[in-house]
mmCIF file of C-alpha atoms and ligand atoms in Angstrom:
data_model
loop_
_atom_site.group_PDB
_atom_site.id
_atom_site.type_symbol
_atom_site.label_atom_id
_atom_site.label_comp_id
_atom_site.label_asym_id
_atom_site.label_seq_id
_atom_site.Cartn_x
_atom_site.Cartn_y
_atom_site.Cartn_z
ATOM 1 C CA SER E 69 75.900 -16.117 -33.664
ATOM 2 C CA LEU E 70 73.190 -13.679 -32.595
ATOM 3 C CA LEU E 71 71.592 -14.168 -35.976
ATOM 4 C CA GLN E 72 71.835 -17.931 -35.564
ATOM 5 C CA GLU E 73 70.161 -17.777 -32.136
ATOM 6 C CA ASN E 74 67.327 -15.693 -33.560
ATOM 7 C CA TYR E 75 66.949 -18.091 -36.386
ATOM 8 C CA ASN E 76 66.792 -21.078 -34.006
ATOM 9 C CA ALA E 77 64.233 -19.388 -31.778
ATOM 10 C CA PHE E 78 61.855 -18.312 -34.499
ATOM 11 C CA VAL E 79 62.219 -20.953 -37.176
ATOM 12 C CA THR E 80 63.566 -24.285 -35.974
ATOM 13 C CA PHE E 81 61.554 -24.567 -32.779
ATOM 14 C CA PRO E 82 58.073 -23.721 -34.219
ATOM 15 C CA HIS E 83 58.722 -25.993 -37.125
ATOM 16 C CA GLN E 84 59.642 -28.934 -34.862
ATOM 17 C CA ARG E 85 56.418 -28.424 -32.847
ATOM 18 C CA LEU E 86 54.448 -28.235 -36.074
ATOM 19 C CA THR E 87 55.559 -31.654 -37.238
ATOM 20 C CA ARG E 88 53.895 -33.133 -34.151
ATOM 21 C CA MET E 89 50.484 -31.496 -34.954
ATOM 22 C CA ASN E 90 49.215 -32.965 -38.145
ATOM 23 C CA PRO E 91 45.632 -31.770 -39.152
ATOM 24 C CA MET E 92 46.109 -28.115 -40.109
ATOM 25 C CA MET E 93 49.697 -28.625 -41.081
ATOM 26 C CA PRO E 94 49.862 -27.094 -44.588
ATOM 27 C CA PHE E 95 47.980 -23.909 -43.599
ATOM 28 C CA ARG E 96 49.823 -23.487 -40.316
ATOM 29 C CA ARG E 97 53.105 -24.260 -41.918
ATOM 30 C CA SER E 98 52.711 -21.440 -44.397
ATOM 31 C CA LEU E 99 51.372 -19.082 -41.711
ATOM 32 C CA LEU E 100 54.201 -19.929 -39.410
ATOM 33 C CA ALA E 101 56.672 -19.700 -42.218
ATOM 34 C CA THR E 102 55.391 -16.193 -42.991
ATOM 35 C CA CYS E 103 55.575 -15.217 -39.312
ATOM 36 C CA ALA E 104 59.001 -16.727 -39.021
ATOM 37 C CA VAL E 105 60.250 -14.837 -42.050
ATOM 38 C CA SER E 106 58.910 -11.512 -40.747
ATOM 39 C CA ALA E 107 60.188 -12.227 -37.251
ATOM 40 C CA LEU E 108 63.545 -13.107 -38.716
ATOM 41 C CA ALA E 109 63.533 -9.914 -40.769
ATOM 42 C CA ALA E 110 62.651 -7.847 -37.691
ATOM 43 C CA THR E 111 65.228 -9.501 -35.484
ATOM 44 C CA THR E 112 67.788 -9.365 -38.256
ATOM 45 C CA SER E 113 67.377 -5.611 -38.536
ATOM 46 C CA VAL E 114 67.619 -5.349 -34.734
ATOM 47 C CA ALA E 115 70.736 -7.487 -34.914
ATOM 48 C CA PHE E 116 72.186 -5.209 -37.601
ATOM 49 C CA ALA E 117 71.219 -2.120 -35.624
ATOM 50 C CA GLN E 118 72.964 -3.611 -32.591
ATOM 51 C CA GLN E 119 75.976 -4.397 -34.706
ATOM 52 C CA ALA E 120 76.532 -0.737 -35.681
ATOM 53 C CA ARG E 121 79.984 0.037 -34.336
ATOM 54 C CA GLU E 122 80.140 2.965 -32.004
ATOM 55 C CA VAL E 123 82.567 5.717 -32.936
ATOM 56 C CA LYS E 124 83.381 7.924 -29.969
ATOM 57 C CA VAL E 125 84.272 11.364 -31.324
ATOM 58 C CA GLY E 126 85.681 13.930 -28.910
ATOM 59 C CA TYR E 127 86.370 17.655 -29.133
ATOM 60 C CA ALA E 128 86.904 20.667 -26.884
ATOM 61 C CA LEU E 129 83.931 22.911 -27.583
ATOM 62 C CA ALA E 130 80.126 22.767 -27.590
ATOM 63 C CA VAL E 131 78.039 20.958 -30.209
ATOM 64 C CA ASN E 132 77.115 24.408 -31.507
ATOM 65 C CA SER E 133 80.634 25.274 -32.635
ATOM 66 C CA HIS E 134 82.909 24.758 -35.638
ATOM 67 C CA TYR E 135 83.998 21.497 -33.953
ATOM 68 C CA GLY E 136 80.405 20.305 -33.545
ATOM 69 C CA ALA E 137 79.596 21.242 -37.146
ATOM 70 C CA GLY E 138 82.624 19.266 -38.353
ATOM 71 C CA ALA E 139 81.878 16.231 -36.195
ATOM 72 C CA GLN E 140 78.224 16.120 -37.264
ATOM 73 C CA ALA E 141 79.015 16.345 -40.977
ATOM 74 C CA TRP E 142 81.668 13.642 -40.574
ATOM 75 C CA ALA E 143 79.218 11.376 -38.726
ATOM 76 C CA ASP E 144 76.400 11.948 -41.218
ATOM 77 C CA HIS E 145 78.600 11.005 -44.145
ATOM 78 C CA VAL E 146 80.100 7.867 -42.590
ATOM 79 C CA GLU E 147 76.777 6.604 -41.248
ATOM 80 C CA LYS E 148 75.075 7.065 -44.614
ATOM 81 C CA ALA E 149 77.930 5.820 -46.793
ATOM 82 C CA THR E 150 78.296 2.609 -44.748
ATOM 83 C CA GLY E 151 74.568 1.846 -44.489
ATOM 84 C CA ASN E 152 74.682 2.647 -40.758
ATOM 85 C CA ALA E 153 77.452 0.187 -40.025
ATOM 86 C CA PHE E 154 78.766 2.919 -37.660
ATOM 87 C CA LYS E 155 77.083 5.169 -35.131
ATOM 88 C CA PHE E 156 78.981 8.248 -33.987
ATOM 89 C CA LYS E 157 78.624 9.209 -30.346
ATOM 90 C CA GLN E 158 79.686 12.775 -29.732
ATOM 91 C CA PHE E 159 81.643 13.876 -26.674
ATOM 92 C CA PRO E 160 81.735 17.684 -26.964
ATOM 93 C CA SER E 161 82.958 20.291 -24.445
ATOM 94 C CA SER E 162 86.060 18.359 -23.326
ATOM 95 C CA ALA E 163 83.818 15.574 -21.961
ATOM 96 C CA LEU E 164 86.641 13.080 -22.539
ATOM 97 C CA GLY E 165 89.298 15.461 -21.169
ATOM 98 C CA GLY E 166 91.384 18.277 -22.627
ATOM 99 C CA GLU E 167 92.926 18.087 -26.082
ATOM 100 C CA ARG E 168 96.036 16.354 -24.756
ATOM 101 C CA GLU E 169 93.889 13.580 -23.246
ATOM 102 C CA LEU E 170 91.941 13.262 -26.489
ATOM 103 C CA ILE E 171 95.128 12.720 -28.484
ATOM 104 C CA GLU E 172 96.416 10.208 -25.919
ATOM 105 C CA GLY E 173 93.033 8.462 -26.091
ATOM 106 C CA LEU E 174 93.501 7.959 -29.823
ATOM 107 C CA GLN E 175 96.983 6.563 -29.309
ATOM 108 C CA LEU E 176 95.685 4.157 -26.665
ATOM 109 C CA GLY E 177 92.647 3.261 -28.767
ATOM 110 C CA THR E 178 90.096 4.315 -26.116
ATOM 111 C CA VAL E 179 88.693 7.001 -28.447
ATOM 112 C CA GLU E 180 88.067 6.401 -32.142
ATOM 113 C CA ALA E 181 87.991 9.929 -33.596
ATOM 114 C CA ILE E 182 88.759 13.495 -32.577
ATOM 115 C CA LEU E 183 88.772 17.019 -33.936
ATOM 116 C CA VAL E 184 91.656 18.873 -32.392
ATOM 117 C CA SER E 185 93.744 22.030 -32.748
ATOM 118 C CA THR E 186 97.308 21.977 -34.048
ATOM 119 C CA GLY E 187 98.149 23.981 -30.928
ATOM 120 C CA ALA E 188 97.812 20.786 -28.903
ATOM 121 C CA LEU E 189 98.962 18.381 -31.610
ATOM 122 C CA SER E 190 102.414 19.789 -32.113
ATOM 123 C CA ASN E 191 103.496 18.293 -28.760
ATOM 124 C CA PHE E 192 102.860 14.909 -30.368
ATOM 125 C CA VAL E 193 103.744 15.600 -34.019
ATOM 126 C CA PRO E 194 106.518 18.221 -33.798
ATOM 127 C CA GLU E 195 106.653 18.850 -37.583
ATOM 128 C CA ILE E 196 103.217 20.464 -37.574
ATOM 129 C CA GLY E 197 104.312 23.176 -35.113
ATOM 130 C CA VAL E 198 105.334 25.160 -38.194
ATOM 131 C CA VAL E 199 101.699 26.115 -38.931
ATOM 132 C CA ASP E 200 101.438 27.751 -35.473
ATOM 133 C CA ILE E 201 104.059 30.410 -36.313
ATOM 134 C CA PRO E 202 102.593 33.918 -35.952
ATOM 135 C CA PHE E 203 101.720 35.824 -39.132
ATOM 136 C CA LEU E 204 102.793 32.848 -41.277
ATOM 137 C CA PHE E 205 99.666 32.949 -43.405
ATOM 138 C CA ARG E 206 98.588 36.143 -45.177
ATOM 139 C CA ASP E 207 94.889 35.342 -44.934
ATOM 140 C CA THR E 208 92.383 32.495 -44.782
ATOM 141 C CA ALA E 209 92.622 31.741 -48.496
ATOM 142 C CA HIS E 210 96.403 31.405 -48.213
ATOM 143 C CA ALA E 211 96.152 29.076 -45.199
ATOM 144 C CA ARG E 212 93.561 26.854 -46.840
ATOM 145 C CA LYS E 213 95.585 26.672 -50.038
ATOM 146 C CA VAL E 214 98.721 25.614 -48.169
ATOM 147 C CA LEU E 215 96.906 22.999 -46.087
ATOM 148 C CA ASP E 216 94.941 21.588 -49.022
ATOM 149 C CA GLY E 217 98.035 21.595 -51.240
ATOM 150 C CA ASP E 218 101.127 19.381 -51.275
ATOM 151 C CA PHE E 219 102.616 20.921 -48.129
ATOM 152 C CA GLY E 220 99.552 20.387 -45.935
ATOM 153 C CA GLN E 221 98.797 16.940 -47.327
ATOM 154 C CA ASP E 222 102.390 15.888 -46.680
ATOM 155 C CA LEU E 223 102.069 17.156 -43.088
ATOM 156 C CA LEU E 224 99.076 14.838 -42.601
ATOM 157 C CA THR E 225 101.334 11.868 -43.341
ATOM 158 C CA LYS E 226 103.664 12.826 -40.453
ATOM 159 C CA PHE E 227 101.070 11.747 -37.899
ATOM 160 C CA LYS E 228 101.462 8.064 -38.636
ATOM 161 C CA LYS E 229 104.813 7.550 -36.976
ATOM 162 C CA ARG E 230 103.390 9.210 -33.832
ATOM 163 C CA GLY E 231 100.574 6.675 -33.522
ATOM 164 C CA LEU E 232 97.871 8.870 -35.078
ATOM 165 C CA ILE E 233 96.087 8.954 -38.423
ATOM 166 C CA ALA E 234 95.119 12.429 -39.625
ATOM 167 C CA LEU E 235 92.551 12.574 -42.415
ATOM 168 C CA ALA E 236 91.837 16.248 -43.115
ATOM 169 C CA TRP E 237 92.446 19.869 -42.144
ATOM 170 C CA GLY E 238 89.520 21.823 -40.766
ATOM 171 C CA GLU E 239 89.639 25.283 -39.267
ATOM 172 C CA GLN E 240 89.153 27.502 -36.230
ATOM 173 C CA GLY E 241 90.159 30.803 -37.840
ATOM 174 C CA PHE E 242 92.760 33.404 -36.895
ATOM 175 C CA ARG E 243 93.519 33.803 -33.213
ATOM 176 C CA HIS E 244 92.886 37.174 -31.544
ATOM 177 C CA LEU E 245 93.866 38.526 -28.156
ATOM 178 C CA SER E 246 91.436 39.315 -25.324
ATOM 179 C CA ASN E 247 92.000 40.498 -21.764
ATOM 180 C CA ASN E 248 90.417 42.178 -18.765
ATOM 181 C CA LYS E 249 92.997 44.930 -18.095
ATOM 182 C CA HIS E 250 92.982 47.347 -21.023
ATOM 183 C CA PRO E 251 92.586 47.536 -24.817
ATOM 184 C CA VAL E 252 95.688 46.296 -26.661
ATOM 185 C CA ASN E 253 96.709 48.369 -29.698
ATOM 186 C CA LYS E 254 100.465 47.829 -29.855
ATOM 187 C CA PRO E 255 103.029 45.325 -28.516
ATOM 188 C CA GLU E 256 103.899 47.638 -25.576
ATOM 189 C CA ASP E 257 100.325 47.159 -24.303
ATOM 190 C CA LEU E 258 101.119 43.488 -23.753
ATOM 191 C CA LYS E 259 103.732 44.238 -21.128
ATOM 192 C CA GLY E 260 102.964 42.418 -17.899
ATOM 193 C CA LEU E 261 99.656 40.953 -19.136
ATOM 194 C CA LYS E 262 99.191 37.383 -17.944
ATOM 195 C CA ILE E 263 97.980 35.745 -21.108
ATOM 196 C CA ARG E 264 96.894 32.148 -21.127
ATOM 197 C CA THR E 265 98.456 30.390 -24.099
ATOM 198 C CA MET E 266 98.051 26.859 -25.296
ATOM 199 C CA GLU E 267 100.658 24.409 -24.055
ATOM 200 C CA ASN E 268 102.511 25.043 -27.287
ATOM 201 C CA PRO E 269 106.171 26.098 -27.533
ATOM 202 C CA VAL E 270 105.624 28.209 -30.683
ATOM 203 C CA HIS E 271 102.825 30.233 -29.030
ATOM 204 C CA ILE E 272 104.664 30.558 -25.710
ATOM 205 C CA LEU E 273 107.812 31.888 -27.424
ATOM 206 C CA ALA E 274 105.731 34.404 -29.408
ATOM 207 C CA PHE E 275 104.008 35.896 -26.377
ATOM 208 C CA ARG E 276 107.161 36.000 -24.303
ATOM 209 C CA THR E 277 109.007 37.728 -27.161
ATOM 210 C CA MET E 278 106.220 40.300 -27.561
ATOM 211 C CA GLY E 279 106.528 41.187 -23.867
ATOM 212 C CA ALA E 280 103.517 39.440 -22.309
ATOM 213 C CA SER E 281 103.679 36.900 -19.467
ATOM 214 C CA PRO E 282 102.516 33.706 -21.182
ATOM 215 C CA THR E 283 100.750 31.246 -18.898
ATOM 216 C CA PRO E 284 100.318 27.880 -20.629
ATOM 217 C CA MET E 285 97.157 26.118 -19.506
ATOM 218 C CA ALA E 286 94.810 23.405 -20.762
ATOM 219 C CA TRP E 287 91.555 24.758 -22.177
ATOM 220 C CA PRO E 288 89.188 23.203 -19.590
ATOM 221 C CA GLU E 289 90.800 25.409 -16.898
ATOM 222 C CA VAL E 290 90.724 28.680 -18.825
ATOM 223 C CA ILE E 291 87.263 30.063 -18.088
ATOM 224 C CA GLY E 292 87.632 29.422 -14.345
ATOM 225 C CA ALA E 293 91.069 31.064 -14.356
ATOM 226 C CA LEU E 294 89.676 34.134 -16.159
ATOM 227 C CA GLN E 295 86.791 34.314 -13.677
ATOM 228 C CA GLN E 296 89.131 34.102 -10.718
ATOM 229 C CA GLY E 297 91.573 36.579 -12.246
ATOM 230 C CA THR E 298 94.578 34.242 -12.067
ATOM 231 C CA ILE E 299 95.121 35.184 -15.719
ATOM 232 C CA ASP E 300 94.248 38.470 -17.447
ATOM 233 C CA GLY E 301 93.556 37.233 -20.920
ATOM 234 C CA GLN E 302 93.635 34.528 -23.512
ATOM 235 C CA GLU E 303 93.861 34.267 -27.300
ATOM 236 C CA ASN E 304 91.526 32.347 -29.573
ATOM 237 C CA PRO E 305 89.651 32.821 -32.847
ATOM 238 C CA LEU E 306 86.192 34.435 -33.016
ATOM 239 C CA SER E 307 84.698 30.950 -33.468
ATOM 240 C CA VAL E 308 85.935 29.989 -29.986
ATOM 241 C CA PHE E 309 85.109 33.376 -28.423
ATOM 242 C CA VAL E 310 81.500 33.046 -29.593
ATOM 243 C CA SER E 311 81.007 29.299 -28.964
ATOM 244 C CA ALA E 312 82.469 29.528 -25.463
ATOM 245 C CA LYS E 313 80.688 32.865 -24.752
ATOM 246 C CA LEU E 314 83.943 34.404 -23.638
ATOM 247 C CA TRP E 315 82.167 37.787 -23.316
ATOM 248 C CA GLN E 316 81.121 36.486 -19.890
ATOM 249 C CA VAL E 317 84.747 36.618 -18.732
ATOM 250 C CA GLN E 318 86.552 39.108 -21.027
ATOM 251 C CA LYS E 319 86.241 42.890 -21.401
ATOM 252 C CA ASN E 320 88.606 43.708 -24.281
ATOM 253 C CA LEU E 321 89.261 41.987 -27.571
ATOM 254 C CA THR E 322 91.800 43.054 -30.192
ATOM 255 C CA LEU E 323 91.605 41.518 -33.661
ATOM 256 C CA THR E 324 95.315 40.779 -33.824
ATOM 257 C CA GLY E 325 94.865 37.726 -36.064
ATOM 258 C CA HIS E 326 98.338 36.730 -34.909
ATOM 259 C CA VAL E 327 98.108 32.969 -35.576
ATOM 260 C CA TYR E 328 96.022 30.921 -37.979
ATOM 261 C CA ALA E 329 94.540 27.910 -36.168
ATOM 262 C CA PRO E 330 93.725 24.776 -38.153
ATOM 263 C CA ILE E 331 91.889 21.740 -36.794
ATOM 264 C CA ALA E 332 92.961 18.206 -37.666
ATOM 265 C CA LEU E 333 90.406 15.413 -37.991
ATOM 266 C CA VAL E 334 92.229 12.420 -36.606
ATOM 267 C CA VAL E 335 91.420 8.742 -35.978
ATOM 268 C CA SER E 336 92.938 6.014 -33.880
ATOM 269 C CA PRO E 337 95.236 3.683 -35.860
ATOM 270 C CA ALA E 338 93.823 0.624 -34.028
ATOM 271 C CA PHE E 339 90.311 1.581 -35.111
ATOM 272 C CA PHE E 340 91.222 2.667 -38.637
ATOM 273 C CA GLY E 341 93.284 -0.482 -39.174
ATOM 274 C CA SER E 342 90.234 -2.603 -38.388
ATOM 275 C CA LEU E 343 88.161 -1.075 -41.225
ATOM 276 C CA THR E 344 87.577 -2.460 -44.705
ATOM 277 C CA ASP E 345 88.902 -0.403 -47.622
ATOM 278 C CA ALA E 346 85.402 0.873 -48.409
ATOM 279 C CA GLN E 347 84.886 1.899 -44.779
ATOM 280 C CA LYS E 348 88.263 3.656 -44.743
ATOM 281 C CA THR E 349 87.188 5.602 -47.816
ATOM 282 C CA ALA E 350 83.956 6.599 -46.050
ATOM 283 C CA PHE E 351 85.922 7.910 -43.048
ATOM 284 C CA ILE E 352 88.388 9.803 -45.261
ATOM 285 C CA GLU E 353 85.658 11.359 -47.407
ATOM 286 C CA GLY E 354 83.588 12.097 -44.283
ATOM 287 C CA ALA E 355 86.551 13.820 -42.637
ATOM 288 C CA LYS E 356 86.985 16.050 -45.699
ATOM 289 C CA ILE E 357 83.293 16.937 -45.581
ATOM 290 C CA GLY E 358 83.572 17.569 -41.834
ATOM 291 C CA ALA E 359 86.594 19.806 -42.427
ATOM 292 C CA GLN E 360 84.633 21.864 -44.966
ATOM 293 C CA ALA E 361 81.728 22.146 -42.499
ATOM 294 C CA SER E 362 84.073 23.569 -39.848
ATOM 295 C CA ARG E 363 85.403 26.109 -42.390
ATOM 296 C CA LYS E 364 81.869 27.081 -43.363
ATOM 297 C CA PHE E 365 80.995 27.609 -39.675
ATOM 298 C CA VAL E 366 84.093 29.804 -39.302
ATOM 299 C CA ASP E 367 83.160 31.823 -42.425
ATOM 300 C CA ASP E 368 79.763 32.559 -40.844
ATOM 301 C CA VAL E 369 81.240 33.544 -37.472
ATOM 302 C CA GLU E 370 83.790 35.789 -39.181
ATOM 303 C CA LYS E 371 80.885 37.709 -40.738
ATOM 304 C CA LYS E 372 78.667 38.066 -37.658
ATOM 305 C CA GLY E 373 80.909 37.325 -34.672
ATOM 306 C CA VAL E 374 82.279 40.805 -33.963
ATOM 307 C CA ASP E 375 78.789 42.354 -33.808
ATOM 308 C CA GLU E 376 77.604 39.598 -31.522
ATOM 309 C CA ILE E 377 80.612 40.014 -29.228
ATOM 310 C CA LYS E 378 80.135 43.806 -29.139
ATOM 311 C CA SER E 379 76.443 43.324 -28.322
ATOM 312 C CA HIS E 380 77.568 41.625 -25.102
ATOM 313 C CA GLY E 381 79.485 44.714 -24.061
ATOM 314 C CA VAL E 382 83.029 43.699 -25.058
ATOM 315 C CA ASN E 383 85.258 46.540 -26.268
ATOM 316 C CA VAL E 384 86.558 45.289 -29.642
ATOM 317 C CA VAL E 385 89.604 46.909 -31.287
ATOM 318 C CA THR E 386 89.034 46.046 -34.939
ATOM 319 C CA GLN E 387 91.726 48.157 -36.636
ATOM 320 C CA VAL E 388 95.170 46.875 -35.702
ATOM 321 C CA ASN E 389 98.488 47.599 -37.332
ATOM 322 C CA ASN E 390 100.221 44.203 -37.415
ATOM 323 C CA ALA E 391 103.616 45.562 -38.467
ATOM 324 C CA PRO E 392 104.821 46.473 -34.928
ATOM 325 C CA PHE E 393 103.760 43.070 -33.611
ATOM 326 C CA GLN E 394 105.679 41.356 -36.409
ATOM 327 C CA ALA E 395 108.700 43.583 -35.748
ATOM 328 C CA ALA E 396 108.577 42.708 -32.041
ATOM 329 C CA LEU E 397 108.655 39.033 -33.016
ATOM 330 C CA THR E 398 111.957 39.294 -34.927
ATOM 331 C CA PRO E 399 114.036 37.335 -32.371
ATOM 332 C CA ALA E 400 111.378 34.606 -32.281
ATOM 333 C CA TYR E 401 111.377 34.295 -36.087
ATOM 334 C CA LYS E 402 115.090 33.473 -35.938
ATOM 335 C CA GLN E 403 114.303 30.569 -33.616
ATOM 336 C CA TYR E 404 111.374 29.398 -35.747
ATOM 337 C CA ALA E 405 113.579 29.426 -38.853
ATOM 338 C CA ALA E 406 116.266 27.450 -37.008
ATOM 339 C CA LYS E 407 113.697 24.877 -35.895
ATOM 340 C CA TYR E 408 111.553 24.461 -39.008
ATOM 341 C CA GLY E 409 113.984 25.628 -41.704
ATOM 342 C CA GLN E 410 113.873 28.948 -43.555
ATOM 343 C CA LYS E 411 113.286 26.961 -46.758
ATOM 344 C CA THR E 412 110.036 25.586 -45.352
ATOM 345 C CA LEU E 413 108.858 29.037 -44.287
ATOM 346 C CA ASP E 414 109.715 30.435 -47.734
ATOM 347 C CA GLN E 415 107.917 27.531 -49.392
ATOM 348 C CA ILE E 416 104.748 28.390 -47.434
ATOM 349 C CA ALA E 417 105.076 32.112 -48.191
ATOM 350 C CA ALA E 418 105.501 31.340 -51.895
ATOM 351 C CA VAL E 419 102.044 29.739 -52.136
ATOM 352 C CA LYS E 420 99.835 32.315 -53.905
HETATM 353 O O1 PAF K 1044 92.820 27.607 -26.962
HETATM 354 C C1 PAF K 1044 92.673 26.375 -27.080
HETATM 355 O O2 PAF K 1044 93.074 25.581 -26.209
HETATM 356 C C2 PAF K 1044 92.036 25.838 -28.334
HETATM 357 O O3 PAF K 1044 91.989 26.802 -29.329
HETATM 358 C C3 PAF K 1044 90.620 25.287 -28.064
HETATM 359 C C4 PAF K 1044 89.705 26.339 -27.551
HETATM 360 C C5 PAF K 1044 90.693 24.127 -27.093
HETATM 361 C C6 PAF K 1044 90.045 24.748 -29.341
HETATM 362 O O4 PAF K 1044 90.863 23.840 -29.963
#
């Protein structure tokens, strides 16, 4: 209808006036026709530009983070592949709320797309809590292989019945422990430390079992709580430590690598359901490209992050013996196996 209005304004009306002015009619008619065509072309492209559907994409960290890298690559692909039928609008740094609010926003259809940690997602899609189990993955290659293989792809399908559509697995990296009290070298050093964890039952059980005092808290409150000393520490991958400049609020970091943290790229079912098949393909392909961009960002931070963190005066314990931490977790592993099934854990371990 906007197109029709433009057409009426620029073509029908001048032409009707023209029929009343006879002498120069042929010349003017062609001139006006030319003007009308160019005006129509200009207004048509404005109309198309206005028709680009906005895609609100939310995530917890800054634009200059693995989340921002993923969101930008996703946006670039979709915008290009659909001839700019969509325009992504980024809401970084928890601008739309914490990760819980982002997920709820997708379910309600008030947000179209998010990049979010499994730490927050497992409260909505319980099956995916399995990937949050400590020391489940041997290394990054193992984690990526599991998530990109049958197991991980099957997990993506579990989102649907929870009112979410997950398109790809991106990455944050392995989580490490930081605090303001003292360097942590062994599980005994955790005793009494108030460690902020995600609001995630698998993480909370792990820290309680290892002897810390886990304090679950939404991310937007963490930096303030560290500044005020209401918590002693937190745990997050290097990508988060660097992007959020946690050296401003943390003195000690130990590269425990206790939990691998994936990101899911997720869309709202209401939004996704409204797309054509070709547009759906663009979003799926774009999400995969975005996921790879987040992994690439993490690869870079893994190479340079420790030096950068040290340069800000943080004491970094780089050599850690994981065996005592794993041994301390024995009672928790029994509960994880009961919840997710030993068969599932063995299946993940068997991926080489
Ligand atoms: O610790 C968390 O809450 C998450 O790792 C974060 C930083 C929000 C990124 O997903």
